mmCIF file of C-alpha atoms in Angstrom:
data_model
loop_
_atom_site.group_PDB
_atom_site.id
_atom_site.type_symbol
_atom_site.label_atom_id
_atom_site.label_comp_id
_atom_site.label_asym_id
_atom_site.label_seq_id
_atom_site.Cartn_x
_atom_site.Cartn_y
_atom_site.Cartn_z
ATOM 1 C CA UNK A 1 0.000 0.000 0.000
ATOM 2 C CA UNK A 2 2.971 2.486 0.838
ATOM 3 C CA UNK A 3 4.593 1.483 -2.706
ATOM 4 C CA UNK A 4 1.688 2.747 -4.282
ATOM 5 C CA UNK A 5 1.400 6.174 -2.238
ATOM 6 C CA UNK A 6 4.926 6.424 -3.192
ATOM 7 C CA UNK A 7 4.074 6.393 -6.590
ATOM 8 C CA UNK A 8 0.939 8.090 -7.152
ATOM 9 C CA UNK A 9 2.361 11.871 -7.583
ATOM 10 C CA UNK A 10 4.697 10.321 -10.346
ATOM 11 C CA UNK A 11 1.669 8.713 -12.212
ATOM 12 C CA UNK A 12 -0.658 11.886 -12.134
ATOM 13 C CA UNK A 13 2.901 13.731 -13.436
ATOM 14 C CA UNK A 14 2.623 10.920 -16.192
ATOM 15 C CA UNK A 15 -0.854 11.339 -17.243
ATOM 16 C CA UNK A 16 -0.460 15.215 -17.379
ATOM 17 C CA UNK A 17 2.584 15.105 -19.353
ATOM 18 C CA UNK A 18 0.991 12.182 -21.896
ATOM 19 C CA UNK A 19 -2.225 14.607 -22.161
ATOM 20 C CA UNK A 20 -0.288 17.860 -22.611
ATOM 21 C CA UNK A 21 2.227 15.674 -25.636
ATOM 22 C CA UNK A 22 -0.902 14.616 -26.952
ATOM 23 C CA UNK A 23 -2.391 18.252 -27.230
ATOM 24 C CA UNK A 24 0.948 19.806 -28.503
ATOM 25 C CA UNK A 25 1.254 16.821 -31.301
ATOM 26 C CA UNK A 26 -2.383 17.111 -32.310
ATOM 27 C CA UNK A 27 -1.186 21.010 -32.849
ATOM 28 C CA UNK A 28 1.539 20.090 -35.000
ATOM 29 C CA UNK A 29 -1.073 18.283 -37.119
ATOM 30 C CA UNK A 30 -3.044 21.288 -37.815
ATOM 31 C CA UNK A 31 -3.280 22.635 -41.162
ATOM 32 C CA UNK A 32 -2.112 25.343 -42.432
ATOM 33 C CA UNK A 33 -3.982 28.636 -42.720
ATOM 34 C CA UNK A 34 -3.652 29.287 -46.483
ATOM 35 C CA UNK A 35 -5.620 26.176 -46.632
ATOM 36 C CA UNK A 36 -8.474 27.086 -44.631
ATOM 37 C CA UNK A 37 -11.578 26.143 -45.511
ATOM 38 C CA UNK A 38 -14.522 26.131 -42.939
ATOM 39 C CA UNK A 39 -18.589 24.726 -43.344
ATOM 40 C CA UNK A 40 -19.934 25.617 -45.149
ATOM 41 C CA UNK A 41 -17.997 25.198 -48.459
ATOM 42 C CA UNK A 42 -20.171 27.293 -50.264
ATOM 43 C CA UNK A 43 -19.495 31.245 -50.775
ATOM 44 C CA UNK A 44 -21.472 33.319 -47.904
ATOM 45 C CA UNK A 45 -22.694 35.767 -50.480
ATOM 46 C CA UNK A 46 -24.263 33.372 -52.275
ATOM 47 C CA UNK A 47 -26.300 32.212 -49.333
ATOM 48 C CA UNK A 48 -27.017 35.610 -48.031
ATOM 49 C CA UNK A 49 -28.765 36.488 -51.618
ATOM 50 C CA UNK A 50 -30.162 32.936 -51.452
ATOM 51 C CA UNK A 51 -31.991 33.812 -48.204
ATOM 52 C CA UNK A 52 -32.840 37.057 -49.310
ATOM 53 C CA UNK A 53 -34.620 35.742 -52.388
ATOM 54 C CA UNK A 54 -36.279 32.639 -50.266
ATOM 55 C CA UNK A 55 -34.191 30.480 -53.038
ATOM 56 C CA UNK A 56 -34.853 27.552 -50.661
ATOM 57 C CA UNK A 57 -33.839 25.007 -53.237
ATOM 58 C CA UNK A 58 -30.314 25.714 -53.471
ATOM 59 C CA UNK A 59 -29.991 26.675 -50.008
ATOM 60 C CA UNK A 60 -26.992 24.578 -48.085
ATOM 61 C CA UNK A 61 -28.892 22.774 -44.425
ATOM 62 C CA UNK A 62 -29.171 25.665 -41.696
ATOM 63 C CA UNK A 63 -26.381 24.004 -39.102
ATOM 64 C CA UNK A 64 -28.040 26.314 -36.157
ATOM 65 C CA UNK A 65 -31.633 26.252 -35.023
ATOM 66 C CA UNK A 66 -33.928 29.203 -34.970
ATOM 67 C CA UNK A 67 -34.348 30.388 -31.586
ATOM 68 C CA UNK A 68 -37.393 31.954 -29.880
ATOM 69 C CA UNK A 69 -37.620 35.017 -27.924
ATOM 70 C CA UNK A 70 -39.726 34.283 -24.927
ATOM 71 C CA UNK A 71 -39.719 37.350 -23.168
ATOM 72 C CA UNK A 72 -39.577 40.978 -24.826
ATOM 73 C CA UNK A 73 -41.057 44.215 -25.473
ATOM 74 C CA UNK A 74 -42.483 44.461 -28.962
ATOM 75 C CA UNK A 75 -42.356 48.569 -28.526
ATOM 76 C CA UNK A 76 -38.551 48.363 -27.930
ATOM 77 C CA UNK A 77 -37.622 50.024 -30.791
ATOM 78 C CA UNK A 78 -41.011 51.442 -31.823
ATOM 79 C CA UNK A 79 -41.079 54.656 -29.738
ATOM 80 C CA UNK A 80 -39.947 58.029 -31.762
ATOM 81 C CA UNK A 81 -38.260 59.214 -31.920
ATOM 82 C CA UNK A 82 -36.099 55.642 -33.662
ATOM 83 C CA UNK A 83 -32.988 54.637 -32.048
ATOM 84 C CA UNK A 84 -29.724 54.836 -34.402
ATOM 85 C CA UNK A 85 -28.055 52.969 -31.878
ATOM 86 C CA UNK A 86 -28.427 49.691 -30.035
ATOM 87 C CA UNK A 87 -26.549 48.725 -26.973
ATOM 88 C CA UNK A 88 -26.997 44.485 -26.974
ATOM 89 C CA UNK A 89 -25.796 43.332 -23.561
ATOM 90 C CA UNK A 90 -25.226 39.934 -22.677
ATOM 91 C CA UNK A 91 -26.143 39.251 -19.517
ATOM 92 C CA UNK A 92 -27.340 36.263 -16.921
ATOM 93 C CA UNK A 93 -30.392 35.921 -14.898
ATOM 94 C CA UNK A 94 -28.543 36.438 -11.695
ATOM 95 C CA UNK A 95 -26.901 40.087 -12.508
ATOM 96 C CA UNK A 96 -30.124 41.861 -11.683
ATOM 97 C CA UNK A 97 -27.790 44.665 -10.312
ATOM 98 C CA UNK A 98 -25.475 44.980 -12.476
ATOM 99 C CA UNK A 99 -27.779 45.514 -15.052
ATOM 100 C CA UNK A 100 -29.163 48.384 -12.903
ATOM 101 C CA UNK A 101 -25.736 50.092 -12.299
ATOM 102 C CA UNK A 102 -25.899 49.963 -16.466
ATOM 103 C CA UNK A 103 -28.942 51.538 -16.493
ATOM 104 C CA UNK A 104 -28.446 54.371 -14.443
ATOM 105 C CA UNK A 105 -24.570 54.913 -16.294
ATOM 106 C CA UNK A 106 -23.527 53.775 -19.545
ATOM 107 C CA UNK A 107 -26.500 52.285 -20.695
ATOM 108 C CA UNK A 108 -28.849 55.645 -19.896
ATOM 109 C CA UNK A 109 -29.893 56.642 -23.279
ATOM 110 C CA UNK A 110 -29.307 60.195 -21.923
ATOM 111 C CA UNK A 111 -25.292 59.886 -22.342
ATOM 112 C CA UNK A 112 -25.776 59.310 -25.974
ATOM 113 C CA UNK A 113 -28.656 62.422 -26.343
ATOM 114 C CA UNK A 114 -26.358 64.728 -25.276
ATOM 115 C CA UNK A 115 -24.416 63.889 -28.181
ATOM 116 C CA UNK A 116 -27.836 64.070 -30.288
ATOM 117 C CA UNK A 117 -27.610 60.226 -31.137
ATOM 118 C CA UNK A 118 -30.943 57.822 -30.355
ATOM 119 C CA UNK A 119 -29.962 55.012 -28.644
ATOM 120 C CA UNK A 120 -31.801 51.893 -26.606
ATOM 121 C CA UNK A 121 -30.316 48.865 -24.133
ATOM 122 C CA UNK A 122 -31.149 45.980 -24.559
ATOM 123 C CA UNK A 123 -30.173 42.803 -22.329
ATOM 124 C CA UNK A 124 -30.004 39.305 -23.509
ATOM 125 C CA UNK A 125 -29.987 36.540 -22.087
ATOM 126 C CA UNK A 126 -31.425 32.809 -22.269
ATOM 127 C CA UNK A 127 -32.934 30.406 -20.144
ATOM 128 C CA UNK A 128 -31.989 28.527 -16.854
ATOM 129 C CA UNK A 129 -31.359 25.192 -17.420
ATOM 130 C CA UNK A 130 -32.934 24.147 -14.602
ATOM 131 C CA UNK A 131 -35.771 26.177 -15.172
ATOM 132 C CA UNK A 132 -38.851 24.062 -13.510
ATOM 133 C CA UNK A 133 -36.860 22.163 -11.384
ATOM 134 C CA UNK A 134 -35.801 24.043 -8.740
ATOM 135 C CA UNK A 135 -37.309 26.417 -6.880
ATOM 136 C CA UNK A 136 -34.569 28.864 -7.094
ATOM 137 C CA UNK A 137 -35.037 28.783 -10.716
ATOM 138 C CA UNK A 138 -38.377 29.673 -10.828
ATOM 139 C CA UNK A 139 -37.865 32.340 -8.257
ATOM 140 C CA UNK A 140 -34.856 33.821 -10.851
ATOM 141 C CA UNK A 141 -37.516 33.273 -13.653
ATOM 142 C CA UNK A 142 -39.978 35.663 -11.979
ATOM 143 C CA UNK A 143 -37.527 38.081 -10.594
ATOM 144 C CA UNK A 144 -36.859 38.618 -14.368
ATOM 145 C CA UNK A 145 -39.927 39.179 -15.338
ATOM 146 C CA UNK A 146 -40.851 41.668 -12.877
ATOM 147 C CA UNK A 147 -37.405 43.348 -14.283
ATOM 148 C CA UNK A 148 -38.852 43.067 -17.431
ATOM 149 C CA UNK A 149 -42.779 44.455 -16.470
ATOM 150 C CA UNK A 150 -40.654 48.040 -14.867
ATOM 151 C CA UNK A 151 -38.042 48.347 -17.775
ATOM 152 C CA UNK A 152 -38.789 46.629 -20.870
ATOM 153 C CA UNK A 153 -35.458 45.996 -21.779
ATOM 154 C CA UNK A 154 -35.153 42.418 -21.495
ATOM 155 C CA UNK A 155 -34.818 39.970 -24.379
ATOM 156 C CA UNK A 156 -35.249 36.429 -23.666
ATOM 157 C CA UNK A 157 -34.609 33.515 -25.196
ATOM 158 C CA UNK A 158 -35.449 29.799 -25.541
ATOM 159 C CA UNK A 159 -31.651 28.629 -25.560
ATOM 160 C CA UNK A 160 -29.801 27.173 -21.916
ATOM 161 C CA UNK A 161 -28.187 30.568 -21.087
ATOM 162 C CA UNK A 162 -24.394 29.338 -20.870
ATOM 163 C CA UNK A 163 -20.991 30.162 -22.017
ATOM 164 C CA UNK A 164 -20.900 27.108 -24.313
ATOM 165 C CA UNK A 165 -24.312 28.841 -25.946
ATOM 166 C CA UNK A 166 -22.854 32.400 -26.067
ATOM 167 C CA UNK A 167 -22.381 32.095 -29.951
ATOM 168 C CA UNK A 168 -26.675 31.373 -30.212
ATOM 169 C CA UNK A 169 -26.723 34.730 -27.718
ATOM 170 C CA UNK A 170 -25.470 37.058 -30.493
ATOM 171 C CA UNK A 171 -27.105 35.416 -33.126
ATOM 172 C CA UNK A 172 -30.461 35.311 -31.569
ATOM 173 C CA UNK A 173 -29.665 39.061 -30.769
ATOM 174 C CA UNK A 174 -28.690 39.984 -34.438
ATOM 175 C CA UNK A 175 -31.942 38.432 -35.641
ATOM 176 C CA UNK A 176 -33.880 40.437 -32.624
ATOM 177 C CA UNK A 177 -32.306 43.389 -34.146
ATOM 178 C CA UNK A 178 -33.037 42.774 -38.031
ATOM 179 C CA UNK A 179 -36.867 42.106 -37.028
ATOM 180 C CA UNK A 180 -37.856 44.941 -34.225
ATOM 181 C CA UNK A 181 -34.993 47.290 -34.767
ATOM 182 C CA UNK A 182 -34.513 47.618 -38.678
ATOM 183 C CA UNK A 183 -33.531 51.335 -39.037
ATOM 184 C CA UNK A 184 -30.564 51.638 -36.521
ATOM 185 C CA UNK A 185 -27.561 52.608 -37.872
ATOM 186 C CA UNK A 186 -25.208 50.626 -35.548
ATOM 187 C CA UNK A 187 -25.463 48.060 -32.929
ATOM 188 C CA UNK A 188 -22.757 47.407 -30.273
ATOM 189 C CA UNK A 189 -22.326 44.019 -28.264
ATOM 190 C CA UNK A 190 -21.483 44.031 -25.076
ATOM 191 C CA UNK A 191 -20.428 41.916 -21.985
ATOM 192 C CA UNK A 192 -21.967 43.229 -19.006
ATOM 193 C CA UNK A 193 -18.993 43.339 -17.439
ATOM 194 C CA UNK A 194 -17.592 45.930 -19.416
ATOM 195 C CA UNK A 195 -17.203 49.664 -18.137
ATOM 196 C CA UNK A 196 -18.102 51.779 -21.486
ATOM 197 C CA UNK A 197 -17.451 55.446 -22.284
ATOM 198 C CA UNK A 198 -20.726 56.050 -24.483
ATOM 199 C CA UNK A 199 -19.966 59.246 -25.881
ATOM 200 C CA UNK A 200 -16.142 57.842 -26.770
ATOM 201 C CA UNK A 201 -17.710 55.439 -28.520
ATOM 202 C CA UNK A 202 -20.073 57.417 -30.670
ATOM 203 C CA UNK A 203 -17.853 59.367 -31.631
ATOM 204 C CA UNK A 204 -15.879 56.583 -32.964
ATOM 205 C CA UNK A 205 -18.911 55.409 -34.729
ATOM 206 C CA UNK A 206 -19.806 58.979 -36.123
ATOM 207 C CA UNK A 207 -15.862 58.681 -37.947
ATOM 208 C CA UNK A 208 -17.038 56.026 -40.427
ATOM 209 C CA UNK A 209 -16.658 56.794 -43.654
ATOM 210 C CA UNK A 210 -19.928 56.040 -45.933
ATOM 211 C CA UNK A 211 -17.245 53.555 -47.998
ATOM 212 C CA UNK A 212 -16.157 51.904 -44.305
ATOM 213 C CA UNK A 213 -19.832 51.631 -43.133
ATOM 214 C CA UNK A 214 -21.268 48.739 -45.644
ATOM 215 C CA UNK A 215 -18.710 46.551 -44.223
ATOM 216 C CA UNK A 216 -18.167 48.050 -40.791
ATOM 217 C CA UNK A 217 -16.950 45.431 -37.749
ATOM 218 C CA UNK A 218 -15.138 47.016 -34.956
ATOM 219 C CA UNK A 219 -13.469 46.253 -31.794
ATOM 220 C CA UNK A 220 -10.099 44.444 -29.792
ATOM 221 C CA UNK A 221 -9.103 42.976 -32.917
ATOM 222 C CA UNK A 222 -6.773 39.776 -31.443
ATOM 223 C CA UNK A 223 -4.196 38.586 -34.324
ATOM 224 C CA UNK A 224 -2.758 34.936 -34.538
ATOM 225 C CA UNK A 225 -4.402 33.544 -31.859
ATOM 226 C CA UNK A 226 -3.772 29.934 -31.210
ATOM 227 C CA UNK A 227 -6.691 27.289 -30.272
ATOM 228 C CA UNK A 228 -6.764 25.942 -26.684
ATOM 229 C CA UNK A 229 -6.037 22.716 -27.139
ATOM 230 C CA UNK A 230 -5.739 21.119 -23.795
ATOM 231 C CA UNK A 231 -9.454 19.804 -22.681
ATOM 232 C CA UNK A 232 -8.621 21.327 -19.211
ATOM 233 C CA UNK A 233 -8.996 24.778 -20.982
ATOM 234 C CA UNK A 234 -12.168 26.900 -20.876
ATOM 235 C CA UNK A 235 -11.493 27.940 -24.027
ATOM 236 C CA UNK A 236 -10.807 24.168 -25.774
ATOM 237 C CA UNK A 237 -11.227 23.653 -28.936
ATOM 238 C CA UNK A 238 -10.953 19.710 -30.494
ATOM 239 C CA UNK A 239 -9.006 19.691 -34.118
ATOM 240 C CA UNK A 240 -11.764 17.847 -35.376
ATOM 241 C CA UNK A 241 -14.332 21.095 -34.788
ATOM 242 C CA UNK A 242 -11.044 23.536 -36.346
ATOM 243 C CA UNK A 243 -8.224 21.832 -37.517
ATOM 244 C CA UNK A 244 -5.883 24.762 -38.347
ATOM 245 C CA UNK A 245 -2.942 26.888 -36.100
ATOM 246 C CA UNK A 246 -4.038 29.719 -35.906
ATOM 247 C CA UNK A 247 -7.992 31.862 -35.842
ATOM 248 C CA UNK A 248 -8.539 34.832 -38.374
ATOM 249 C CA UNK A 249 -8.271 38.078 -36.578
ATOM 250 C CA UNK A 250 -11.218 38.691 -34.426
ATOM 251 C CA UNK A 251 -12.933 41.289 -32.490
ATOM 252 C CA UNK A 252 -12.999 40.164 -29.302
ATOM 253 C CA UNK A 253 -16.768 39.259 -27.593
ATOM 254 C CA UNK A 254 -17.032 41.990 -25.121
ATOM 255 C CA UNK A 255 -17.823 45.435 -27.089
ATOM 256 C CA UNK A 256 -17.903 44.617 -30.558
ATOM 257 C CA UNK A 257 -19.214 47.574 -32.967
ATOM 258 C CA UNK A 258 -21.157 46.924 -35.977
ATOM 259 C CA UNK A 259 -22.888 48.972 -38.692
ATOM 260 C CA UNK A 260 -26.595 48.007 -39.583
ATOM 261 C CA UNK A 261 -25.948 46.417 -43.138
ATOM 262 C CA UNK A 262 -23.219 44.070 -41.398
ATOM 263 C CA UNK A 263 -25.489 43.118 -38.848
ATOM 264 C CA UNK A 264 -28.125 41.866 -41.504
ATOM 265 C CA UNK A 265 -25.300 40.131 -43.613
ATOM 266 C CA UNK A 266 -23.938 37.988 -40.662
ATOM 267 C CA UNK A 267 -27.367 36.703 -38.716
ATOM 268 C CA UNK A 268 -28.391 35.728 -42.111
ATOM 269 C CA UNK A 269 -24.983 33.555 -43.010
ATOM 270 C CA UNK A 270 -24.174 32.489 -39.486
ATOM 271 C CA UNK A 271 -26.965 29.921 -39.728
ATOM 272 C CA UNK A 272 -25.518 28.208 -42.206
ATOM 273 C CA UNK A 273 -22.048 27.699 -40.825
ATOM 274 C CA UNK A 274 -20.437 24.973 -38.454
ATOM 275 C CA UNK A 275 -21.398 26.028 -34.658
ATOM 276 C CA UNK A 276 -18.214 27.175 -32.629
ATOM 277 C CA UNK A 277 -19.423 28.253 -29.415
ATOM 278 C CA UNK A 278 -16.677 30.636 -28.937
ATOM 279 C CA UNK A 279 -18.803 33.623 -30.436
ATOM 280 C CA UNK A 280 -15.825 36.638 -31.418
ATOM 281 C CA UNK A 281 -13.333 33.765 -32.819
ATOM 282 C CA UNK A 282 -16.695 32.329 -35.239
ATOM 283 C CA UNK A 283 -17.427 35.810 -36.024
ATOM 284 C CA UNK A 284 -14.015 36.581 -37.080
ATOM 285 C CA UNK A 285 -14.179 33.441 -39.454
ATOM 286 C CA UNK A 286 -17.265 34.788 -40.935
ATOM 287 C CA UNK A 287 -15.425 37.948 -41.828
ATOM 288 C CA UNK A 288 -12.513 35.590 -43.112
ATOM 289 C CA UNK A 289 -14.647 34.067 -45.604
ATOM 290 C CA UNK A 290 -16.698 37.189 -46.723
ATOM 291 C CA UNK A 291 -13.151 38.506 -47.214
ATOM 292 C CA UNK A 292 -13.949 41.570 -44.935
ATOM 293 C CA UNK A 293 -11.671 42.513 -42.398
ATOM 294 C CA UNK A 294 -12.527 43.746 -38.657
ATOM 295 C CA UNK A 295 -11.491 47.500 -37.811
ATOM 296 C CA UNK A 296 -9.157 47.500 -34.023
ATOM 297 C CA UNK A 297 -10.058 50.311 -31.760
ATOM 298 C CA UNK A 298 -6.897 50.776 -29.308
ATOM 299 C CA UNK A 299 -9.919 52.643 -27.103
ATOM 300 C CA UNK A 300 -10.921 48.607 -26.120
ATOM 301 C CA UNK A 301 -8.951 47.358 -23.302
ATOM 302 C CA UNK A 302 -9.292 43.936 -22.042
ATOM 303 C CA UNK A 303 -8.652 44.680 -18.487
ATOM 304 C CA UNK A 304 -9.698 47.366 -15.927
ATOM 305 C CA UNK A 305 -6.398 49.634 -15.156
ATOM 306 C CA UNK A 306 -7.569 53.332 -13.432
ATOM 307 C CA UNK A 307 -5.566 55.223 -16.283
ATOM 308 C CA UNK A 308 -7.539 54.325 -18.810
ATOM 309 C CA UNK A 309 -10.637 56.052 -17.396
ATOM 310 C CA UNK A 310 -8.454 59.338 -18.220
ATOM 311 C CA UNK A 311 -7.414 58.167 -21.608
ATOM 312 C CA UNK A 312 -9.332 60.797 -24.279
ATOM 313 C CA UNK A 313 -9.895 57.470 -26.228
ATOM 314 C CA UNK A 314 -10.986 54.824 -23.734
ATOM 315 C CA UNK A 315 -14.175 53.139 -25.419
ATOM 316 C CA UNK A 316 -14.317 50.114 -23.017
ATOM 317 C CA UNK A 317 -12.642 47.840 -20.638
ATOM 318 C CA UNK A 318 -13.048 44.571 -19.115
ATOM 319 C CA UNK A 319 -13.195 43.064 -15.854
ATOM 320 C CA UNK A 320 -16.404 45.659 -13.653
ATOM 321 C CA UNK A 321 -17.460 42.226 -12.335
ATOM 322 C CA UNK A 322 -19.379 44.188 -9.849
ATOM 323 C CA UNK A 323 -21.946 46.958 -9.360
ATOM 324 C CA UNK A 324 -19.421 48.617 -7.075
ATOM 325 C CA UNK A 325 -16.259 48.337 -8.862
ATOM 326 C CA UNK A 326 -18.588 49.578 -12.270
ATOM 327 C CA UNK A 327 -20.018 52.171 -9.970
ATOM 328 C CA UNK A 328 -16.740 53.321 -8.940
ATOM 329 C CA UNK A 329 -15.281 53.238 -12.569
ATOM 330 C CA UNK A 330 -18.548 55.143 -14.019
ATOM 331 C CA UNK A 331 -17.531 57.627 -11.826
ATOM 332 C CA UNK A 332 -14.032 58.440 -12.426
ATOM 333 C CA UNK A 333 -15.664 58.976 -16.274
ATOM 334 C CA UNK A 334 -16.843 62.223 -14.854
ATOM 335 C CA UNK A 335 -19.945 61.566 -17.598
ATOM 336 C CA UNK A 336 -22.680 62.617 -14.510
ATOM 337 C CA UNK A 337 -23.696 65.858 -16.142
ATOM 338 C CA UNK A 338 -24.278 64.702 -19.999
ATOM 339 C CA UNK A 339 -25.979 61.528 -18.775
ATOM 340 C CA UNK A 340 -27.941 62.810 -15.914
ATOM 341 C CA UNK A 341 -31.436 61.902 -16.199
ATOM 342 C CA UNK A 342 -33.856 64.401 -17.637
#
């Protein structure tokens, strides 16, 4: 019995070292990006004016189902004057304050009046998994829809709301957008744990050129980013589901900026393409294939430092995980008196 305690840190060694060889050799197997090729093999174009025609017959199978929104606001976007501008933030049921703090600082459509812009918030998010089962679910459940009944800003969907669905999140919200909320001009997606400077970022928006705007996608563009390979990684990704070294250049998921024709191109190709669940990486291989490539803002940080609160470009930053740390960094905006509340 003692041999065998002896030897049981050496084993586990073993079995991480065999895993991690394993991961690094199925690496060197990739392909190579100049042959990339990802489902479906069919030109995105084509399928976009397929859809648009309701050419069903030469359509390739739709690899993603069509969600349902089971809780929204059919007025959302009805009210003049329009919005030009859509804030979708992804959220979870249990963030009930932090989607306040948003509403009463960033997300007030009073920051982007003062710059004479329409805007709306929206929050999306699916369902609990566990949603009859437990009676902390069903308390969550109607918790949101009392949210829902004072606000009506909530967007719900029939999807489990998890990380591994995050990729149906943005499509459902795209397709939200093209049905309720036609004549924006821009929609911006957004973690809600992001800090955003809303006037910083329409005036980024208000710099597109009418040639940039057609084919507008904007955000923390990442460049030669690797796959996760190990399973232990949150981020994982098998070869078999993307067998090359390295992803296109992405924007990544937590403010990306895009203009209204882009927005009706993408939920209407996305369908048809192999589910990732890693949402900014499969929308950067969507702009791969369409040959259209994503605009970096240096404004988008990906982690919350105090200086870049004073930075005359900050747009947005990661890692408010609170209402009191995006509280706090609302406030060193100094944005109070062109988003106060009329």
């Amino acid at each position: 019995m003692s041999w065998c305690i002896r030897r049981r840190p050496r084993l586990i060694l073993l079995i991480i070292f065999a895993l991690w060889t394993a991961c690094y050799h199925l690496n060197l197997l990739a392909r190579s990006p100049d042959a990339f090729a990802y489902p479906p093999d069919m030109n995105l174009f084509q399928i976009y004016d397929l859809v648009r025609t309701k050419d069903n017959s030469k359509l390739p199978p739709r690899m993603m189902p069509k969600f349902r929104a089971l809780l929204y606001d059919r007025g959302v976007c009805k009210e003049s004057p329009l919005p030009k501008l859509l804030f979708l933030v992804k959220s979870v049921h249990r963030n009930f304050a932090q989607r306040e703090q948003i509403r009463r600082s960033w997300g007030n459509p009073m920051c982007a009046k003062s710059t004479g812009v329409i805007s709306r918030t929206v929050f999306l998010l699916g369902q609990l998994k566990d949603k009859n089962a437990s009676q902390e679910a069903i308390v969550l459940q109607r918790k949101l829809e009392l949210e829902q009944t004072k606000y009506h800003d909530i967007v719900q969907f029939d999807f489990v709301d998890s990380y591994a669905n995050n990729t149906y999140k943005i499509l459902s919200g795209m397709e939200f957008v093209c049905s309720e909320c036609p004549m924006a001009r821009f929609v911006a997606i957004l973690d809600d744990d992001f800090l955003v400077h809303p006037i910083n970022l329409i005036k980024t928006i208000n710099q597109v050129t009418e040639f940039q705007y057609p084919i507008y996608v904007a955000g923390g563009v990442i460049s030669s980013a690797q796959p996760r390979r190990s399973p232990f990684s949150k981020w994982y990704v098998p070869y078999n589901a993307y067998p090359f070294h390295i992803y296109p250049d992405y924007p990544t998921g937590g403010t990306i900026i895009i203009s209204m024709p882009m927005v009706k191109l993408l939920s209407t190709v996305m369908p048809y393409t192999a589910y990732l669940y890693i949402d900014d990486v499969l929308l950067g291989i969507l702009l791969h294939k369409l040959g259209i490539n994503p605009v970096h803002l240096d404004g988008i940080h990906f982690f919350a430092k105090p200086t870049y609160t004073t930075d005359q470009t900050f747009i947005s930053a990661h890692g408010y995980n609170s209402p009191e740390q995006l509280r706090q960094g609302w406030s060193s905006l100094n944005l109070q008196s062109e988003c106060e509340q009329s």
